[in-house]
PDB file of C-alpha atoms and ligand atoms in Angstrom:
ATOM      1  CA  MET A  22       0.000   0.000   0.000  1.00 92.00           C
ATOM      2  CA  GLU A  23       1.268   3.472  -0.884  1.00 97.00           C
ATOM      3  CA  ALA A  24       2.604   5.159   2.270  1.00 98.00           C
ATOM      4  CA  PHE A  25       1.921   8.687   1.004  1.00 98.00           C
ATOM      5  CA  VAL A  26      -1.832   9.161   0.735  1.00 98.00           C
ATOM      6  CA  ILE A  27      -3.081  11.959  -1.481  1.00 97.00           C
ATOM      7  CA  GLU A  28      -5.773  14.369  -0.402  1.00 96.00           C
ATOM      8  CA  GLU A  29      -7.095  16.229  -3.420  1.00 92.00           C
ATOM      9  CA  GLU A  30      -7.200  19.978  -3.810  1.00 86.00           C
ATOM     10  CA  LYS A  31     -10.372  21.637  -2.592  1.00 85.00           C
ATOM     11  CA  GLU A  32     -11.626  25.096  -1.639  1.00 83.00           C
ATOM     12  CA  GLY A  33      -8.259  26.771  -2.062  1.00 80.00           C
ATOM     13  CA  ARG A  34      -6.453  24.025  -0.191  1.00 88.00           C
ATOM     14  CA  PRO A  35      -3.565  22.549  -2.176  1.00 94.00           C
ATOM     15  CA  SER A  36      -3.340  18.893  -3.100  1.00 95.00           C
ATOM     16  CA  LEU A  37      -1.080  17.185  -0.534  1.00 98.00           C
ATOM     17  CA  LEU A  38       0.174  13.700   0.329  1.00 98.00           C
ATOM     18  CA  PHE A  39       0.263  12.587   3.958  1.00 98.00           C
ATOM     19  CA  ILE A  40       2.006   9.735   5.755  1.00 98.00           C
ATOM     20  CA  HIS A  41      -1.372   8.629   7.131  1.00 98.00           C
ATOM     21  CA  LYS A  42      -0.063   5.622   9.029  1.00 98.00           C
ATOM     22  CA  TRP A  43       2.247   7.773  11.152  1.00 98.00           C
ATOM     23  CA  MET A  44      -0.258  10.557  11.691  1.00 98.00           C
ATOM     24  CA  GLU A  45      -3.011   8.168  12.782  1.00 98.00           C
ATOM     25  CA  ALA A  46      -0.729   6.367  15.224  1.00 98.00           C
ATOM     26  CA  HIS A  47       0.924   9.523  16.597  1.00 98.00           C
ATOM     27  CA  PRO A  48      -1.425  12.427  17.299  1.00 96.00           C
ATOM     28  CA  GLY A  49       0.357  15.765  16.993  1.00 97.00           C
ATOM     29  CA  LEU A  50       2.674  14.551  14.234  1.00 98.00           C
ATOM     30  CA  SER A  51       2.307  15.945  10.725  1.00 98.00           C
ATOM     31  CA  ALA A  52       4.408  14.596   7.852  1.00 98.00           C
ATOM     32  CA  GLY A  53       3.949  14.653   4.112  1.00 98.00           C
ATOM     33  CA  PHE A  54       4.788  15.940   0.673  1.00 98.00           C
ATOM     34  CA  SER A  55       3.175  18.535  -1.547  1.00 98.00           C
ATOM     35  CA  SER A  56       2.064  17.921  -5.116  1.00 98.00           C
ATOM     36  CA  ARG A  57       2.384  20.574  -7.820  1.00 97.00           C
ATOM     37  CA  HIS A  58      -1.285  21.552  -7.519  1.00 96.00           C
ATOM     38  CA  GLY A  59      -3.146  24.237  -5.640  1.00 95.00           C
ATOM     39  CA  GLY A  60      -0.783  27.206  -5.860  1.00 96.00           C
ATOM     40  CA  VAL A  61      -0.469  30.484  -7.758  1.00 96.00           C
ATOM     41  CA  SER A  62       2.723  30.057  -9.827  1.00 96.00           C
ATOM     42  CA  ASP A  63       2.352  29.833 -13.587  1.00 93.00           C
ATOM     43  CA  GLN A  64       3.875  28.296 -16.706  1.00 93.00           C
ATOM     44  CA  GLU A  65       6.382  25.527 -15.933  1.00 93.00           C
ATOM     45  CA  LEU A  66       6.082  26.344 -12.222  1.00 94.00           C
ATOM     46  CA  ASN A  67       2.361  25.633 -12.355  1.00 93.00           C
ATOM     47  CA  SER A  68       1.327  25.908  -9.704  1.00 95.00           C
ATOM     48  CA  LEU A  69       2.511  25.094  -6.149  1.00 97.00           C
ATOM     49  CA  ASN A  70       6.206  25.922  -6.532  1.00 98.00           C
ATOM     50  CA  CYS A  71       7.620  26.249  -3.005  1.00 97.00           C
ATOM     51  CA  ALA A  72      11.261  27.174  -3.669  1.00 97.00           C
ATOM     52  CA  LEU A  73      12.773  30.647  -3.932  1.00 96.00           C
ATOM     53  CA  HIS A  74      15.835  29.590  -5.952  1.00 96.00           C
ATOM     54  CA  VAL A  75      13.956  28.865  -9.187  1.00 95.00           C
ATOM     55  CA  GLN A  76      12.762  31.658 -11.493  1.00 93.00           C
ATOM     56  CA  ASP A  77       9.540  32.476  -9.687  1.00 96.00           C
ATOM     57  CA  ALA A  78       8.162  35.672  -8.190  1.00 96.00           C
ATOM     58  CA  PRO A  79       8.921  35.567  -4.449  1.00 97.00           C
ATOM     59  CA  ALA A  80       5.346  36.700  -3.756  1.00 98.00           C
ATOM     60  CA  ASN A  81       4.063  33.557  -5.503  1.00 97.00           C
ATOM     61  CA  VAL A  82       6.355  31.298  -3.508  1.00 98.00           C
ATOM     62  CA  LEU A  83       5.308  32.899  -0.224  1.00 98.00           C
ATOM     63  CA  GLU A  84       1.626  32.572  -1.103  1.00 97.00           C
ATOM     64  CA  ASN A  85       2.185  28.886  -1.957  1.00 98.00           C
ATOM     65  CA  ARG A  86       4.051  28.245   1.288  1.00 98.00           C
ATOM     66  CA  LYS A  87       1.322  30.017   3.279  1.00 98.00           C
ATOM     67  CA  ARG A  88      -1.361  27.872   1.633  1.00 97.00           C
ATOM     68  CA  LEU A  89       0.547  24.717   2.493  1.00 97.00           C
ATOM     69  CA  ALA A  90       1.146  25.768   6.116  1.00 98.00           C
ATOM     70  CA  GLU A  91      -2.495  26.684   6.559  1.00 97.00           C
ATOM     71  CA  ALA A  92      -3.668  23.408   5.028  1.00 97.00           C
ATOM     72  CA  ILE A  93      -1.641  21.387   7.521  1.00 97.00           C
ATOM     73  CA  GLY A  94      -2.588  23.553  10.492  1.00 96.00           C
ATOM     74  CA  PHE A  95       0.686  25.364  11.169  1.00 97.00           C
ATOM     75  CA  PRO A  96       1.197  29.143  11.311  1.00 97.00           C
ATOM     76  CA  PHE A  97       3.424  30.401   8.504  1.00 98.00           C
ATOM     77  CA  GLY A  98       5.793  31.701  11.189  1.00 98.00           C
ATOM     78  CA  SER A  99       6.708  28.120  12.068  1.00 98.00           C
ATOM     79  CA  TRP A 100       8.034  27.375   8.523  1.00 98.00           C
ATOM     80  CA  THR A 101      11.755  26.613   8.837  1.00 98.00           C
ATOM     81  CA  CYS A 102      14.093  25.662   5.993  1.00 98.00           C
ATOM     82  CA  ALA A 103      17.710  25.548   4.886  1.00 98.00           C
ATOM     83  CA  GLU A 104      19.779  26.354   1.817  1.00 98.00           C
ATOM     84  CA  GLN A 105      20.296  22.872   0.377  1.00 98.00           C
ATOM     85  CA  VAL A 106      23.706  22.229  -1.169  1.00 98.00           C
ATOM     86  CA  HIS A 107      23.780  18.463  -1.880  1.00 97.00           C
ATOM     87  CA  GLY A 108      25.964  17.966   1.189  1.00 98.00           C
ATOM     88  CA  LYS A 109      25.508  15.809   4.273  1.00 98.00           C
ATOM     89  CA  LYS A 110      25.356  18.368   7.058  1.00 98.00           C
ATOM     90  CA  VAL A 111      22.407  17.978   9.424  1.00 98.00           C
ATOM     91  CA  THR A 112      21.524  20.959  11.618  1.00 98.00           C
ATOM     92  CA  LYS A 113      19.861  20.802  15.025  1.00 98.00           C
ATOM     93  CA  VAL A 114      17.033  23.312  15.047  1.00 98.00           C
ATOM     94  CA  THR A 115      15.788  24.900  18.274  1.00 98.00           C
ATOM     95  CA  ALA A 116      12.868  27.206  19.051  1.00 97.00           C
ATOM     96  CA  LYS A 117      15.028  30.244  18.348  1.00 97.00           C
ATOM     97  CA  ASP A 118      15.544  29.061  14.761  1.00 98.00           C
ATOM     98  CA  ARG A 119      11.810  28.754  14.153  1.00 98.00           C
ATOM     99  CA  GLY A 120      10.770  30.605  10.992  1.00 98.00           C
ATOM    100  CA  LYS A 121      14.258  30.832   9.500  1.00 98.00           C
ATOM    101  CA  GLY A 122      14.178  30.960   5.704  1.00 98.00           C
ATOM    102  CA  LYS A 123      10.423  31.191   5.418  1.00 98.00           C
ATOM    103  CA  GLU A 124      10.622  34.411   3.386  1.00 98.00           C
ATOM    104  CA  SER A 125      14.203  34.620   2.136  1.00 97.00           C
ATOM    105  CA  ARG A 126      17.144  32.434   1.245  1.00 97.00           C
ATOM    106  CA  GLU A 127      19.564  34.729   3.077  1.00 97.00           C
ATOM    107  CA  LEU A 128      17.826  34.105   6.395  1.00 97.00           C
ATOM    108  CA  ALA A 129      17.534  30.343   5.890  1.00 98.00           C
ATOM    109  CA  ILE A 130      19.735  27.924   7.821  1.00 98.00           C
ATOM    110  CA  GLN A 131      22.854  27.941   5.665  1.00 97.00           C
ATOM    111  CA  GLU A 132      24.366  24.992   3.784  1.00 98.00           C
ATOM    112  CA  SER A 133      22.412  22.177   5.294  1.00 98.00           C
ATOM    113  CA  ASP A 134      20.637  19.217   3.715  1.00 98.00           C
ATOM    114  CA  GLY A 135      19.193  17.863   6.924  1.00 98.00           C
ATOM    115  CA  LEU A 136      17.280  19.414   9.814  1.00 98.00           C
ATOM    116  CA  THR A 137      16.276  17.906  13.130  1.00 98.00           C
ATOM    117  CA  THR A 138      14.289  19.249  16.060  1.00 98.00           C
ATOM    118  CA  ASP A 139      12.452  18.244  19.209  1.00 98.00           C
ATOM    119  CA  ASP A 140      10.739  21.629  19.383  1.00 98.00           C
ATOM    120  CA  PRO A 141       6.972  21.231  19.026  1.00 97.00           C
ATOM    121  CA  GLY A 142       5.654  23.910  16.703  1.00 96.00           C
ATOM    122  CA  THR A 143       8.704  24.122  14.444  1.00 98.00           C
ATOM    123  CA  LEU A 144       7.761  23.056  10.940  1.00 98.00           C
ATOM    124  CA  LEU A 145      10.761  21.499   9.185  1.00 98.00           C
ATOM    125  CA  THR A 146      10.615  21.826   5.403  1.00 98.00           C
ATOM    126  CA  ALA A 147      12.831  20.981   2.423  1.00 98.00           C
ATOM    127  CA  PHE A 148      12.420  21.206  -1.352  1.00 98.00           C
ATOM    128  CA  PHE A 149      12.418  18.538  -4.021  1.00 98.00           C
ATOM    129  CA  ALA A 150      11.978  17.756  -7.698  1.00 98.00           C
ATOM    130  CA  ASP A 151      13.266  14.148  -8.076  1.00 98.00           C
ATOM    131  CA  CYS A 152      15.718  14.016  -5.141  1.00 98.00           C
ATOM    132  CA  VAL A 153      14.714  11.780  -2.233  1.00 98.00           C
ATOM    133  CA  PRO A 154      13.020  13.162   0.888  1.00 98.00           C
ATOM    134  CA  LEU A 155      13.964  11.230   4.023  1.00 98.00           C
ATOM    135  CA  TYR A 156      11.721  11.514   7.103  1.00 99.00           C
ATOM    136  CA  PHE A 157      12.625  10.489  10.642  1.00 99.00           C
ATOM    137  CA  PHE A 158      10.464  10.361  13.759  1.00 98.00           C
ATOM    138  CA  ASP A 159      11.444   9.153  17.204  1.00 98.00           C
ATOM    139  CA  PRO A 160       8.198   8.647  19.140  1.00 98.00           C
ATOM    140  CA  VAL A 161      10.115   7.988  22.375  1.00 98.00           C
ATOM    141  CA  ARG A 162      12.142  11.214  22.411  1.00 98.00           C
ATOM    142  CA  ARG A 163       9.497  13.121  20.416  1.00 98.00           C
ATOM    143  CA  ALA A 164      12.053  14.298  17.868  1.00 98.00           C
ATOM    144  CA  VAL A 165      11.755  14.645  14.085  1.00 98.00           C
ATOM    145  CA  ALA A 166      14.176  15.076  11.200  1.00 99.00           C
ATOM    146  CA  LEU A 167      14.023  15.684   7.466  1.00 98.00           C
ATOM    147  CA  SER A 168      16.812  15.231   4.923  1.00 98.00           C
ATOM    148  CA  HIS A 169      17.398  15.862   1.228  1.00 98.00           C
ATOM    149  CA  ALA A 170      19.166  13.057  -0.607  1.00 98.00           C
ATOM    150  CA  GLY A 171      20.077  13.358  -4.253  1.00 98.00           C
ATOM    151  CA  TRP A 172      22.724  10.934  -5.489  1.00 98.00           C
ATOM    152  CA  LYS A 173      25.459  12.912  -3.729  1.00 98.00           C
ATOM    153  CA  GLY A 174      23.677  13.031  -0.372  1.00 98.00           C
ATOM    154  CA  THR A 175      22.819   9.356  -0.764  1.00 98.00           C
ATOM    155  CA  ALA A 176      26.442   8.441  -1.491  1.00 98.00           C
ATOM    156  CA  MET A 177      27.576  10.608   1.437  1.00 98.00           C
ATOM    157  CA  ASN A 178      25.092   8.662   3.557  1.00 98.00           C
ATOM    158  CA  ILE A 179      23.081  11.585   4.835  1.00 98.00           C
ATOM    159  CA  ALA A 180      20.618   8.981   6.170  1.00 98.00           C
ATOM    160  CA  ALA A 181      23.173   7.756   8.729  1.00 98.00           C
ATOM    161  CA  GLU A 182      24.299  11.332   9.397  1.00 98.00           C
ATOM    162  CA  THR A 183      20.714  12.276  10.281  1.00 98.00           C
ATOM    163  CA  ILE A 184      20.308   9.302  12.602  1.00 98.00           C
ATOM    164  CA  GLN A 185      23.625  10.078  14.279  1.00 98.00           C
ATOM    165  CA  THR A 186      22.597  13.705  14.789  1.00 98.00           C
ATOM    166  CA  MET A 187      19.349  12.549  16.456  1.00 98.00           C
ATOM    167  CA  ARG A 188      21.351  10.200  18.694  1.00 98.00           C
ATOM    168  CA  ASP A 189      23.745  12.976  19.727  1.00 98.00           C
ATOM    169  CA  ALA A 190      21.100  15.677  20.140  1.00 98.00           C
ATOM    170  CA  TYR A 191      18.227  13.763  21.728  1.00 98.00           C
ATOM    171  CA  GLY A 192      19.547  10.398  22.779  1.00 98.00           C
ATOM    172  CA  SER A 193      17.406   8.736  20.099  1.00 98.00           C
ATOM    173  CA  ARG A 194      17.917   5.024  19.664  1.00 98.00           C
ATOM    174  CA  PRO A 195      17.856   3.653  16.095  1.00 98.00           C
ATOM    175  CA  LYS A 196      15.519   0.824  17.099  1.00 98.00           C
ATOM    176  CA  HIS A 197      12.906   3.415  18.064  1.00 98.00           C
ATOM    177  CA  ILE A 198      13.231   5.666  15.007  1.00 98.00           C
ATOM    178  CA  LEU A 199      10.585   5.454  12.283  1.00 98.00           C
ATOM    179  CA  CYS A 200      11.749   6.358   8.771  1.00 99.00           C
ATOM    180  CA  ALA A 201       9.963   7.209   5.553  1.00 99.00           C
ATOM    181  CA  ILE A 202      11.250   7.652   2.016  1.00 99.00           C
ATOM    182  CA  GLY A 203       9.080   9.966  -0.041  1.00 98.00           C
ATOM    183  CA  PRO A 204       8.056  10.371  -3.684  1.00 98.00           C
ATOM    184  CA  SER A 205      11.158  10.859  -5.840  1.00 98.00           C
ATOM    185  CA  ILE A 206      12.653   9.657  -9.102  1.00 98.00           C
ATOM    186  CA  GLY A 207      12.385   5.864  -9.393  1.00 98.00           C
ATOM    187  CA  GLN A 208      14.756   3.294 -10.767  1.00 98.00           C
ATOM    188  CA  CYS A 209      12.443   3.253 -13.821  1.00 98.00           C
ATOM    189  CA  CYS A 210      13.622   6.743 -14.804  1.00 98.00           C
ATOM    190  CA  TYR A 211      16.967   7.406 -13.103  1.00 98.00           C
ATOM    191  CA  GLU A 212      19.783   6.635 -15.510  1.00 98.00           C
ATOM    192  CA  VAL A 213      23.260   7.622 -14.303  1.00 98.00           C
ATOM    193  CA  ASP A 214      26.894   7.138 -15.257  1.00 97.00           C
ATOM    194  CA  ARG A 215      28.817   4.183 -13.912  1.00 97.00           C
ATOM    195  CA  ASN A 216      30.906   6.351 -11.577  1.00 97.00           C
ATOM    196  CA  VAL A 217      27.816   7.847  -9.909  1.00 98.00           C
ATOM    197  CA  ALA A 218      26.438   4.390  -9.160  1.00 98.00           C
ATOM    198  CA  GLY A 219      29.939   3.337  -8.075  1.00 98.00           C
ATOM    199  CA  ARG A 220      30.005   6.035  -5.389  1.00 98.00           C
ATOM    200  CA  VAL A 221      26.742   4.758  -3.924  1.00 98.00           C
ATOM    201  CA  GLU A 222      27.880   1.116  -4.138  1.00 98.00           C
ATOM    202  CA  GLU A 223      31.155   1.915  -2.438  1.00 98.00           C
ATOM    203  CA  ALA A 224      29.474   3.695   0.477  1.00 98.00           C
ATOM    204  CA  LEU A 225      26.964   0.886   0.875  1.00 98.00           C
ATOM    205  CA  SER A 226      29.714  -1.718   0.867  1.00 98.00           C
ATOM    206  CA  SER A 227      31.756  -0.203   3.707  1.00 97.00           C
ATOM    207  CA  ASP A 228      32.072  -2.248   6.918  1.00 97.00           C
ATOM    208  CA  GLY A 229      31.258  -5.393   4.952  1.00 98.00           C
ATOM    209  CA  TYR A 230      27.553  -4.536   4.747  1.00 98.00           C
ATOM    210  CA  THR A 231      27.090  -6.038   1.268  1.00 98.00           C
ATOM    211  CA  SER A 232      29.588  -8.880   1.582  1.00 98.00           C
ATOM    212  CA  GLU A 233      26.841 -11.506   1.439  1.00 98.00           C
ATOM    213  CA  TRP A 234      24.850  -9.808  -1.316  1.00 98.00           C
ATOM    214  CA  THR A 235      24.061 -11.741  -4.475  1.00 98.00           C
ATOM    215  CA  GLU A 236      23.665 -10.154  -7.901  1.00 96.00           C
ATOM    216  CA  SER A 237      19.910 -10.173  -7.398  1.00 97.00           C
ATOM    217  CA  ASP A 238      20.317  -8.187  -4.151  1.00 97.00           C
ATOM    218  CA  TRP A 239      22.406  -5.642  -6.062  1.00 98.00           C
ATOM    219  CA  ARG A 240      19.762  -5.403  -8.775  1.00 97.00           C
ATOM    220  CA  GLN A 241      17.390  -3.914  -6.194  1.00 98.00           C
ATOM    221  CA  VAL A 242      19.821  -1.003  -5.926  1.00 98.00           C
ATOM    222  CA  ARG A 243      21.066  -0.775  -9.503  1.00 98.00           C
ATOM    223  CA  THR A 244      20.860  -2.472 -12.864  1.00 98.00           C
ATOM    224  CA  VAL A 245      23.570  -2.101 -15.484  1.00 97.00           C
ATOM    225  CA  LYS A 246      22.409  -1.531 -19.057  1.00 97.00           C
ATOM    226  CA  PRO A 247      24.194  -2.973 -22.110  1.00 96.00           C
ATOM    227  CA  ASN A 248      25.499   0.532 -22.922  1.00 94.00           C
ATOM    228  CA  GLY A 249      27.225   0.732 -19.535  1.00 94.00           C
ATOM    229  CA  LYS A 250      24.767   3.220 -18.058  1.00 98.00           C
ATOM    230  CA  VAL A 251      23.150   2.333 -14.749  1.00 98.00           C
ATOM    231  CA  MET A 252      19.542   2.555 -13.578  1.00 98.00           C
ATOM    232  CA  LEU A 253      19.988   3.585  -9.966  1.00 98.00           C
ATOM    233  CA  ASN A 254      17.400   3.100  -7.225  1.00 98.00           C
ATOM    234  CA  LEU A 255      18.018   5.950  -4.794  1.00 98.00           C
ATOM    235  CA  LYS A 256      15.044   4.989  -2.613  1.00 98.00           C
ATOM    236  CA  GLU A 257      16.321   1.453  -2.089  1.00 98.00           C
ATOM    237  CA  ALA A 258      19.882   2.704  -1.521  1.00 98.00           C
ATOM    238  CA  ASN A 259      18.624   5.020   1.223  1.00 98.00           C
ATOM    239  CA  ARG A 260      16.522   2.223   2.720  1.00 98.00           C
ATOM    240  CA  GLN A 261      19.646   0.078   2.896  1.00 98.00           C
ATOM    241  CA  PHE A 262      21.654   2.911   4.493  1.00 98.00           C
ATOM    242  CA  MET A 263      18.915   3.240   7.131  1.00 98.00           C
ATOM    243  CA  ILE A 264      19.021  -0.484   7.914  1.00 98.00           C
ATOM    244  CA  LYS A 265      22.808  -0.336   7.997  1.00 98.00           C
ATOM    245  CA  ALA A 266      22.496   2.445  10.618  1.00 98.00           C
ATOM    246  CA  GLY A 267      20.332   0.247  12.835  1.00 98.00           C
ATOM    247  CA  ILE A 268      16.791   1.121  11.728  1.00 98.00           C
ATOM    248  CA  LEU A 269      14.384  -1.838  11.803  1.00 98.00           C
ATOM    249  CA  PRO A 270      13.220  -2.708   8.262  1.00 98.00           C
ATOM    250  CA  THR A 271       9.643  -2.900   9.537  1.00 98.00           C
ATOM    251  CA  ASN A 272       9.971   0.739  10.673  1.00 98.00           C
ATOM    252  CA  ILE A 273      10.669   2.057   7.162  1.00 98.00           C
ATOM    253  CA  GLU A 274       7.868   3.337   4.927  1.00 98.00           C
ATOM    254  CA  ILE A 275       8.732   3.754   1.262  1.00 98.00           C
ATOM    255  CA  SER A 276       6.739   5.561  -1.408  1.00 98.00           C
ATOM    256  CA  GLY A 277       6.236   3.773  -4.708  1.00 98.00           C
ATOM    257  CA  LEU A 278       5.590   7.079  -6.485  1.00 98.00           C
ATOM    258  CA  CYS A 279       8.075   8.176  -9.153  1.00 98.00           C
ATOM    259  CA  THR A 280       8.173  11.941  -9.705  1.00 98.00           C
ATOM    260  CA  SER A 281       9.446  11.549 -13.270  1.00 98.00           C
ATOM    261  CA  CYS A 282       6.659   9.101 -14.238  1.00 98.00           C
ATOM    262  CA  ASN A 283       4.012  11.402 -12.736  1.00 98.00           C
ATOM    263  CA  THR A 284       4.562  14.951 -13.999  1.00 97.00           C
ATOM    264  CA  GLN A 285       0.799  15.522 -13.902  1.00 96.00           C
ATOM    265  CA  LEU A 286       1.138  15.311 -10.104  1.00 97.00           C
ATOM    266  CA  PHE A 287       4.763  16.264  -9.384  1.00 98.00           C
ATOM    267  CA  PHE A 288       7.535  18.535 -10.602  1.00 98.00           C
ATOM    268  CA  SER A 289      10.408  16.527 -12.119  1.00 98.00           C
ATOM    269  CA  HIS A 290      13.787  18.143 -12.735  1.00 97.00           C
ATOM    270  CA  ARG A 291      14.875  15.337 -15.041  1.00 97.00           C
ATOM    271  CA  LYS A 292      11.694  14.903 -17.035  1.00 97.00           C
ATOM    272  CA  GLU A 293      11.121  18.640 -17.422  1.00 96.00           C
ATOM    273  CA  HIS A 294      14.758  19.389 -18.303  1.00 96.00           C
ATOM    274  CA  GLY A 295      15.414  21.591 -15.278  1.00 95.00           C
ATOM    275  CA  LYS A 296      12.576  24.000 -16.054  1.00 95.00           C
ATOM    276  CA  THR A 297      10.299  23.180 -13.186  1.00 96.00           C
ATOM    277  CA  GLY A 298       9.283  24.013  -9.635  1.00 97.00           C
ATOM    278  CA  ARG A 299       9.896  22.335  -6.296  1.00 98.00           C
ATOM    279  CA  MET A 300       7.641  20.385  -3.950  1.00 98.00           C
ATOM    280  CA  THR A 301       7.874  20.654  -0.168  1.00 98.00           C
ATOM    281  CA  ALA A 302       8.512  17.782   2.201  1.00 98.00           C
ATOM    282  CA  TRP A 303       7.531  18.631   5.760  1.00 98.00           C
ATOM    283  CA  ILE A 304       7.576  17.072   9.219  1.00 98.00           C
ATOM    284  CA  ALA A 305       6.582  18.628  12.521  1.00 98.00           C
ATOM    285  CA  LEU A 306       5.101  18.034  15.930  1.00 98.00           C
ATOM    286  CA  SER A 307       2.318  20.416  16.837  1.00 94.00           C
ATOM    287  CA  GLU A 308       2.244  22.356  20.084  1.00 85.00           C
ATOM    288  CA  VAL A 309      -1.437  21.676  20.668  1.00 71.00           C
ATOM    289  CA  ASN A 310      -1.799  17.904  20.434  1.00 53.00           C
ATOM    290  CA  GLY A 311       1.700  16.908  21.419  1.00 46.00           C
TER     291      GLY A 311
HETATM  292 ZN1   ZN B  18       9.712   6.602 -13.264  1.00 93.30          ZN
END
């Protein structure tokens, strides 16, 4: 069953996907992913573009972000985001950081592809168009995290970096952490050069993790085409990095949705040749129900 459940656009509320299973089991938790519908941006950014770094009018982006925040029951002032740089740095966010980056890139948390907080009321957000959103929730320590993993972040193992940051900051234990891997480009559509796949394989293979793997295990992560190009499965690679870091496989939700196969629903950087908008992944604990 698809982990990210879509709720269609209605009465000015954008079309959003929610991790229903988590939200039903954990009142006060909100986690999900926006579609491209229900905003005010036009042309290739039609219509819920949430990122300021693409060629969009800032006023449109802010209106789109406000609509999203309102739809999920958070004040716009709680919207917190970082300047994503395809790195592996994960930043601990406290109440004093709340709202950083909501209206400008300059005021965002700088150079960070992961955010974590235990502050109820801080809405962690990050932006995507094919890259993989990674969600983390520790129900014991009541802490959340959100990371951005393109192939570089995946190969740098930002998944493990996020888990380690939660351990250091909140005393989270991997066996308690729930993870989710959101809509992103699937193995069906993600062709890369051999060296890109090699970087991911190398990182996965450290500490003997893949020493027992058969060729069919490897095919879950990547398949090599006759022309030498590789179809890479970033979702599965991140799932394996999570397991390698001590997350229980039964605690990992994974979306089957490919952004590149579904441009009627999502922005896709690859499919739309870079001329496209960005979706928002979000995770937060609310102050009211927590
Ligand atoms: Zn696809």
